[in-house]
Amino acid sequence: MVLQDVDNELTIDCLLLAGRIMIESGAETYRVEDTMLRMAHSQNMPNAQCYATPTGIIFSLGKTQPTRITSIPSRVTDLQKIALVNSVSRRLTSQIITLEEAYDELKSIQKTNYFLPTYLQVLAAALASGCFLIMFKGGWSDFPIAFLAGGLGFLVLVIINHLTRVKFFSEFTASLVLGFVAFFAVKYGYGTELDKIIISSVMPLVPGILITNAVRDLMAGHFMSGMAKGAEAFLTAFAIGAAIAVTLGF
């Protein structure tokens, strides 16, 4: 009986860790629940129940088993971790690895930082902004301004988010900075098309994955998670729009 309880605790710990990593990395709610239930079924626990939201997970192995809850304090977009957790889940359900091995791999995934260095992230955001400018049929003469504004805005986003941990304030500040860079560049003759420079520069800040996940959760019937993610995306878009409005008001 004691051994069975220990096995159940290990199973719950493993499954909750998998779900926690996926939600913290920006996975869809329905994908998190499906992954956890498949892992539970692979351990001969067909009565497992899971309820996931963007801020927490409730999980139980059955009616006679204790229910566990874990909170999700913060979320980022890390598709690498989601892919790795999915790989662990597939190998566990295929009986390629044991539950203990899966748990050890998940703990390693949770501790590892798969993000590129900050300077590469800033460079990628700057380059993406310049490419968006060309895609929006802007002139090549405005490419350096969009490159600078997009990179600087993303750098401010990283710094402010690290200092305050307030997502919407960091997005507002970053949009404000890149808006002023674009505004003054055009004002002093270094740029020509202000609208295209601003639109292309804010693209790295737009919550595209969040909007997509919100729609997918709604389509899958997870209305609470879909509405929560949709509200978060709306607030992010509002912060960006408000900052640009302040810039254009000068």
mmCIF file of C-alpha atoms in Angstrom:
data_model
loop_
_atom_site.group_PDB
_atom_site.id
_atom_site.type_symbol
_atom_site.label_atom_id
_atom_site.label_comp_id
_atom_site.label_asym_id
_atom_site.label_seq_id
_atom_site.Cartn_x
_atom_site.Cartn_y
_atom_site.Cartn_z
ATOM 1 C CA MET A 1 0.000 0.000 0.000
ATOM 2 C CA VAL A 2 2.832 2.356 0.878
ATOM 3 C CA LEU A 3 4.633 1.443 -2.350
ATOM 4 C CA GLN A 4 1.452 2.144 -4.321
ATOM 5 C CA ASP A 5 1.117 5.564 -2.687
ATOM 6 C CA VAL A 6 4.726 6.373 -3.550
ATOM 7 C CA ASP A 7 4.134 5.370 -7.190
ATOM 8 C CA ASN A 8 0.995 7.517 -7.319
ATOM 9 C CA GLU A 9 2.837 10.513 -5.886
ATOM 10 C CA LEU A 10 5.608 10.108 -8.451
ATOM 11 C CA THR A 11 3.057 9.883 -11.251
ATOM 12 C CA ILE A 12 1.250 13.013 -10.090
ATOM 13 C CA ASP A 13 4.531 14.911 -9.657
ATOM 14 C CA CYS A 14 5.684 13.896 -13.148
ATOM 15 C CA LEU A 15 2.421 14.778 -14.861
ATOM 16 C CA LEU A 16 2.004 18.087 -13.049
ATOM 17 C CA LEU A 17 5.571 19.049 -13.932
ATOM 18 C CA ALA A 18 4.919 18.265 -17.608
ATOM 19 C CA GLY A 19 1.762 20.367 -17.613
ATOM 20 C CA ARG A 20 3.409 23.208 -15.704
ATOM 21 C CA ILE A 21 6.320 23.421 -18.144
ATOM 22 C CA MET A 22 3.959 23.469 -21.118
ATOM 23 C CA ILE A 23 1.712 26.225 -19.743
ATOM 24 C CA GLU A 24 4.683 28.309 -18.604
ATOM 25 C CA SER A 25 6.085 27.966 -22.144
ATOM 26 C CA GLY A 26 2.892 29.146 -23.860
ATOM 27 C CA ALA A 27 1.197 25.878 -24.884
ATOM 28 C CA GLU A 28 -2.535 25.667 -25.569
ATOM 29 C CA THR A 29 -4.664 24.500 -22.650
ATOM 30 C CA TYR A 30 -6.243 21.607 -24.522
ATOM 31 C CA ARG A 31 -2.791 20.347 -25.534
ATOM 32 C CA VAL A 32 -1.660 20.408 -21.901
ATOM 33 C CA GLU A 33 -4.664 18.384 -20.717
ATOM 34 C CA ASP A 34 -4.351 15.912 -23.583
ATOM 35 C CA THR A 35 -0.642 15.365 -22.902
ATOM 36 C CA MET A 36 -1.152 14.820 -19.174
ATOM 37 C CA LEU A 37 -4.028 12.379 -19.679
ATOM 38 C CA ARG A 38 -2.124 10.373 -22.291
ATOM 39 C CA MET A 39 0.808 10.081 -19.885
ATOM 40 C CA ALA A 40 -1.564 8.977 -17.105
ATOM 41 C CA HIS A 41 -3.193 6.341 -19.317
ATOM 42 C CA SER A 42 0.247 4.968 -20.202
ATOM 43 C CA GLN A 43 0.709 4.280 -16.472
ATOM 44 C CA ASN A 44 -2.533 2.253 -16.314
ATOM 45 C CA MET A 45 -4.510 5.056 -14.711
ATOM 46 C CA PRO A 46 -7.539 5.506 -16.986
ATOM 47 C CA ASN A 47 -9.608 7.394 -14.406
ATOM 48 C CA ALA A 48 -7.262 10.401 -14.254
ATOM 49 C CA GLN A 49 -8.866 13.825 -14.437
ATOM 50 C CA CYS A 50 -7.190 17.092 -15.412
ATOM 51 C CA TYR A 51 -8.356 20.701 -15.495
ATOM 52 C CA ALA A 52 -5.889 23.292 -16.749
ATOM 53 C CA THR A 53 -6.091 27.079 -16.972
ATOM 54 C CA PRO A 54 -3.421 29.667 -17.864
ATOM 55 C CA THR A 55 -2.796 30.233 -14.134
ATOM 56 C CA GLY A 56 -3.066 26.751 -12.646
ATOM 57 C CA ILE A 57 -3.643 22.999 -13.024
ATOM 58 C CA ILE A 58 -5.931 20.698 -11.027
ATOM 59 C CA PHE A 59 -5.140 16.998 -11.369
ATOM 60 C CA SER A 60 -6.301 13.718 -9.830
ATOM 61 C CA LEU A 61 -5.644 10.067 -10.639
ATOM 62 C CA GLY A 62 -9.185 9.048 -9.763
ATOM 63 C CA LYS A 63 -12.063 9.260 -7.300
ATOM 64 C CA THR A 64 -10.194 7.555 -4.456
ATOM 65 C CA GLN A 65 -6.931 9.433 -5.067
ATOM 66 C CA PRO A 66 -5.942 12.839 -3.678
ATOM 67 C CA THR A 67 -6.324 15.907 -5.876
ATOM 68 C CA ARG A 68 -3.294 18.113 -6.455
ATOM 69 C CA ILE A 69 -3.114 21.737 -7.569
ATOM 70 C CA THR A 70 -0.193 23.693 -8.977
ATOM 71 C CA SER A 71 -0.153 27.410 -9.749
ATOM 72 C CA ILE A 72 1.397 29.052 -12.815
ATOM 73 C CA PRO A 73 2.734 32.486 -11.768
ATOM 74 C CA SER A 74 4.272 33.511 -15.109
ATOM 75 C CA ARG A 75 4.205 32.548 -18.777
ATOM 76 C CA VAL A 76 6.551 33.107 -21.710
ATOM 77 C CA THR A 77 6.792 31.743 -25.243
ATOM 78 C CA ASP A 78 9.296 28.895 -25.424
ATOM 79 C CA LEU A 79 8.377 26.459 -28.199
ATOM 80 C CA GLN A 80 11.565 24.476 -27.595
ATOM 81 C CA LYS A 81 10.413 23.378 -24.152
ATOM 82 C CA ILE A 82 6.963 22.474 -25.469
ATOM 83 C CA ALA A 83 8.540 20.284 -28.155
ATOM 84 C CA LEU A 84 10.811 18.597 -25.619
ATOM 85 C CA VAL A 85 7.928 17.845 -23.238
ATOM 86 C CA ASN A 86 5.933 16.407 -26.132
ATOM 87 C CA SER A 87 8.912 14.220 -26.993
ATOM 88 C CA VAL A 88 9.106 12.927 -23.407
ATOM 89 C CA SER A 89 5.367 12.262 -23.430
ATOM 90 C CA ARG A 90 5.517 10.294 -26.691
ATOM 91 C CA ARG A 91 8.413 8.161 -25.487
ATOM 92 C CA LEU A 92 6.691 7.501 -22.151
ATOM 93 C CA THR A 93 3.407 6.475 -23.762
ATOM 94 C CA SER A 94 5.335 4.224 -26.166
ATOM 95 C CA GLN A 95 7.067 2.554 -23.177
ATOM 96 C CA ILE A 96 10.480 3.618 -24.472
ATOM 97 C CA ILE A 97 11.351 5.253 -21.143
ATOM 98 C CA THR A 98 10.144 4.689 -17.592
ATOM 99 C CA LEU A 99 8.228 7.144 -15.440
ATOM 100 C CA GLU A 100 11.336 7.848 -13.362
ATOM 101 C CA GLU A 101 13.369 8.631 -16.478
ATOM 102 C CA ALA A 102 10.609 10.869 -17.791
ATOM 103 C CA TYR A 103 10.492 12.760 -14.483
ATOM 104 C CA ASP A 104 14.269 13.274 -14.504
ATOM 105 C CA GLU A 105 14.156 14.576 -18.091
ATOM 106 C CA LEU A 106 11.316 16.956 -17.255
ATOM 107 C CA LYS A 107 13.229 18.353 -14.292
ATOM 108 C CA SER A 108 16.224 18.923 -16.569
ATOM 109 C CA ILE A 109 14.003 20.654 -19.162
ATOM 110 C CA GLN A 110 12.517 22.922 -16.495
ATOM 111 C CA LYS A 111 15.935 24.028 -15.228
ATOM 112 C CA THR A 112 17.474 24.642 -18.672
ATOM 113 C CA ASN A 113 17.279 28.052 -20.336
ATOM 114 C CA TYR A 114 16.801 27.508 -24.069
ATOM 115 C CA PHE A 115 16.540 31.193 -24.961
ATOM 116 C CA LEU A 116 19.197 32.742 -27.142
ATOM 117 C CA PRO A 117 21.408 35.435 -25.594
ATOM 118 C CA THR A 118 19.709 38.799 -25.240
ATOM 119 C CA TYR A 119 21.853 40.481 -27.888
ATOM 120 C CA LEU A 120 20.810 37.871 -30.450
ATOM 121 C CA GLN A 121 17.147 38.326 -29.536
ATOM 122 C CA VAL A 122 17.497 42.088 -29.990
ATOM 123 C CA LEU A 123 19.302 41.606 -33.308
ATOM 124 C CA ALA A 124 16.599 39.207 -34.504
ATOM 125 C CA ALA A 125 13.847 41.665 -33.506
ATOM 126 C CA ALA A 126 15.652 44.498 -35.313
ATOM 127 C CA LEU A 127 16.135 42.428 -38.463
ATOM 128 C CA ALA A 128 12.512 41.249 -38.358
ATOM 129 C CA SER A 129 11.336 44.849 -38.092
ATOM 130 C CA GLY A 130 13.344 45.841 -41.137
ATOM 131 C CA CYS A 131 12.043 42.864 -43.116
ATOM 132 C CA PHE A 132 8.458 43.687 -42.149
ATOM 133 C CA LEU A 133 9.032 47.190 -43.480
ATOM 134 C CA ILE A 134 9.976 45.794 -46.877
ATOM 135 C CA MET A 135 7.053 43.357 -46.771
ATOM 136 C CA PHE A 136 4.699 46.282 -46.141
ATOM 137 C CA LYS A 137 6.160 47.898 -49.276
ATOM 138 C CA GLY A 138 8.171 50.503 -47.432
ATOM 139 C CA GLY A 139 11.255 52.105 -48.951
ATOM 140 C CA TRP A 140 14.737 50.709 -48.429
ATOM 141 C CA SER A 141 15.767 54.132 -47.180
ATOM 142 C CA ASP A 142 13.601 53.540 -44.086
ATOM 143 C CA PHE A 143 15.103 50.101 -43.414
ATOM 144 C CA PRO A 144 17.813 51.406 -40.998
ATOM 145 C CA ILE A 145 15.229 53.379 -38.985
ATOM 146 C CA ALA A 146 12.897 50.383 -38.677
ATOM 147 C CA PHE A 147 15.905 48.218 -37.790
ATOM 148 C CA LEU A 148 16.968 50.648 -35.050
ATOM 149 C CA ALA A 149 13.470 51.291 -33.694
ATOM 150 C CA GLY A 150 12.516 47.615 -33.591
ATOM 151 C CA GLY A 151 15.748 46.545 -31.932
ATOM 152 C CA LEU A 152 15.715 49.355 -29.388
ATOM 153 C CA GLY A 153 12.054 48.748 -28.565
ATOM 154 C CA PHE A 154 12.671 45.047 -27.942
ATOM 155 C CA LEU A 155 15.705 45.843 -25.783
ATOM 156 C CA VAL A 156 13.599 48.196 -23.644
ATOM 157 C CA LEU A 157 10.948 45.465 -23.383
ATOM 158 C CA VAL A 158 13.503 42.987 -22.020
ATOM 159 C CA ILE A 159 14.995 45.486 -19.559
ATOM 160 C CA ILE A 160 11.703 46.823 -18.193
ATOM 161 C CA ASN A 161 10.213 43.350 -17.944
ATOM 162 C CA HIS A 162 13.259 42.204 -15.974
ATOM 163 C CA LEU A 163 13.044 45.175 -13.609
ATOM 164 C CA THR A 164 9.305 45.341 -12.981
ATOM 165 C CA ARG A 165 7.822 41.952 -14.026
ATOM 166 C CA VAL A 166 4.776 43.931 -15.196
ATOM 167 C CA LYS A 167 4.178 42.722 -18.734
ATOM 168 C CA PHE A 168 1.819 45.459 -19.937
ATOM 169 C CA PHE A 169 3.953 48.290 -18.563
ATOM 170 C CA SER A 170 7.052 46.913 -20.314
ATOM 171 C CA GLU A 171 5.137 46.594 -23.596
ATOM 172 C CA PHE A 172 3.779 50.130 -23.249
ATOM 173 C CA THR A 173 7.250 51.543 -22.532
ATOM 174 C CA ALA A 174 8.870 49.614 -25.381
ATOM 175 C CA SER A 175 6.224 50.798 -27.854
ATOM 176 C CA LEU A 176 6.622 54.350 -26.597
ATOM 177 C CA VAL A 177 10.378 54.257 -27.157
ATOM 178 C CA LEU A 178 10.214 52.824 -30.666
ATOM 179 C CA GLY A 179 7.423 55.237 -31.528
ATOM 180 C CA PHE A 180 9.522 58.232 -30.517
ATOM 181 C CA VAL A 181 12.538 56.876 -32.415
ATOM 182 C CA ALA A 182 10.450 56.587 -35.569
ATOM 183 C CA PHE A 183 8.766 59.971 -35.002
ATOM 184 C CA PHE A 184 11.958 61.950 -34.518
ATOM 185 C CA ALA A 185 13.728 60.095 -37.332
ATOM 186 C CA VAL A 186 11.015 61.193 -39.765
ATOM 187 C CA LYS A 187 10.805 64.667 -38.258
ATOM 188 C CA TYR A 188 14.510 65.315 -38.804
ATOM 189 C CA GLY A 189 14.581 63.831 -42.292
ATOM 190 C CA TYR A 190 16.170 60.443 -41.613
ATOM 191 C CA GLY A 191 12.974 58.583 -42.519
ATOM 192 C CA THR A 192 10.034 59.148 -44.841
ATOM 193 C CA GLU A 193 7.030 56.910 -44.075
ATOM 194 C CA LEU A 194 6.237 57.134 -40.368
ATOM 195 C CA ASP A 195 3.269 54.763 -40.445
ATOM 196 C CA LYS A 196 5.150 51.904 -42.080
ATOM 197 C CA ILE A 197 8.160 52.352 -39.822
ATOM 198 C CA ILE A 198 6.006 52.177 -36.684
ATOM 199 C CA ILE A 199 3.892 49.254 -37.898
ATOM 200 C CA SER A 200 6.941 47.208 -38.826
ATOM 201 C CA SER A 201 8.779 48.085 -35.596
ATOM 202 C CA VAL A 202 5.971 46.929 -33.291
ATOM 203 C CA MET A 203 5.569 43.570 -35.004
ATOM 204 C CA PRO A 204 8.042 41.766 -32.675
ATOM 205 C CA LEU A 205 5.875 42.935 -29.748
ATOM 206 C CA VAL A 206 2.535 41.796 -31.187
ATOM 207 C CA PRO A 207 1.102 38.799 -29.237
ATOM 208 C CA GLY A 208 0.534 36.636 -32.296
ATOM 209 C CA ILE A 209 1.012 33.242 -30.605
ATOM 210 C CA LEU A 210 -1.198 34.315 -27.702
ATOM 211 C CA ILE A 211 -4.021 35.278 -30.066
ATOM 212 C CA THR A 212 -3.652 31.996 -31.969
ATOM 213 C CA ASN A 213 -3.742 29.947 -28.760
ATOM 214 C CA ALA A 214 -6.795 31.845 -27.545
ATOM 215 C CA VAL A 215 -8.681 31.021 -30.746
ATOM 216 C CA ARG A 216 -7.568 27.374 -30.677
ATOM 217 C CA ASP A 217 -8.653 26.970 -27.041
ATOM 218 C CA LEU A 218 -12.049 28.493 -27.851
ATOM 219 C CA MET A 219 -12.454 26.154 -30.811
ATOM 220 C CA ALA A 220 -11.523 23.196 -28.576
ATOM 221 C CA GLY A 221 -14.225 24.166 -26.072
ATOM 222 C CA HIS A 222 -11.939 25.587 -23.375
ATOM 223 C CA PHE A 223 -13.879 28.820 -23.071
ATOM 224 C CA MET A 224 -12.379 30.032 -19.777
ATOM 225 C CA SER A 225 -8.798 29.630 -20.993
ATOM 226 C CA GLY A 226 -9.641 31.032 -24.408
ATOM 227 C CA MET A 227 -11.277 34.122 -22.935
ATOM 228 C CA ALA A 228 -8.424 34.618 -20.459
ATOM 229 C CA LYS A 229 -5.785 34.431 -23.185
ATOM 230 C CA GLY A 230 -7.891 36.636 -25.444
ATOM 231 C CA ALA A 231 -8.143 39.251 -22.679
ATOM 232 C CA GLU A 232 -4.379 39.113 -22.149
ATOM 233 C CA ALA A 233 -3.795 39.575 -25.879
ATOM 234 C CA PHE A 234 -6.256 42.473 -25.956
ATOM 235 C CA LEU A 235 -4.501 44.222 -23.058
ATOM 236 C CA THR A 236 -1.160 43.748 -24.786
ATOM 237 C CA ALA A 237 -2.531 45.210 -28.009
ATOM 238 C CA PHE A 238 -4.089 48.068 -26.027
ATOM 239 C CA ALA A 239 -0.732 48.843 -24.355
ATOM 240 C CA ILE A 240 0.993 48.946 -27.745
ATOM 241 C CA GLY A 241 -1.756 51.051 -29.311
ATOM 242 C CA ALA A 242 -1.891 53.490 -26.398
ATOM 243 C CA ALA A 243 1.862 54.064 -26.553
ATOM 244 C CA ILE A 244 1.774 54.717 -30.314
ATOM 245 C CA ALA A 245 -1.183 57.075 -29.807
ATOM 246 C CA VAL A 246 0.845 59.046 -27.278
ATOM 247 C CA THR A 247 3.703 59.229 -29.775
ATOM 248 C CA LEU A 248 1.507 60.463 -32.614
ATOM 249 C CA GLY A 249 -0.077 63.031 -30.312
ATOM 250 C CA PHE A 250 3.132 65.077 -30.282
#
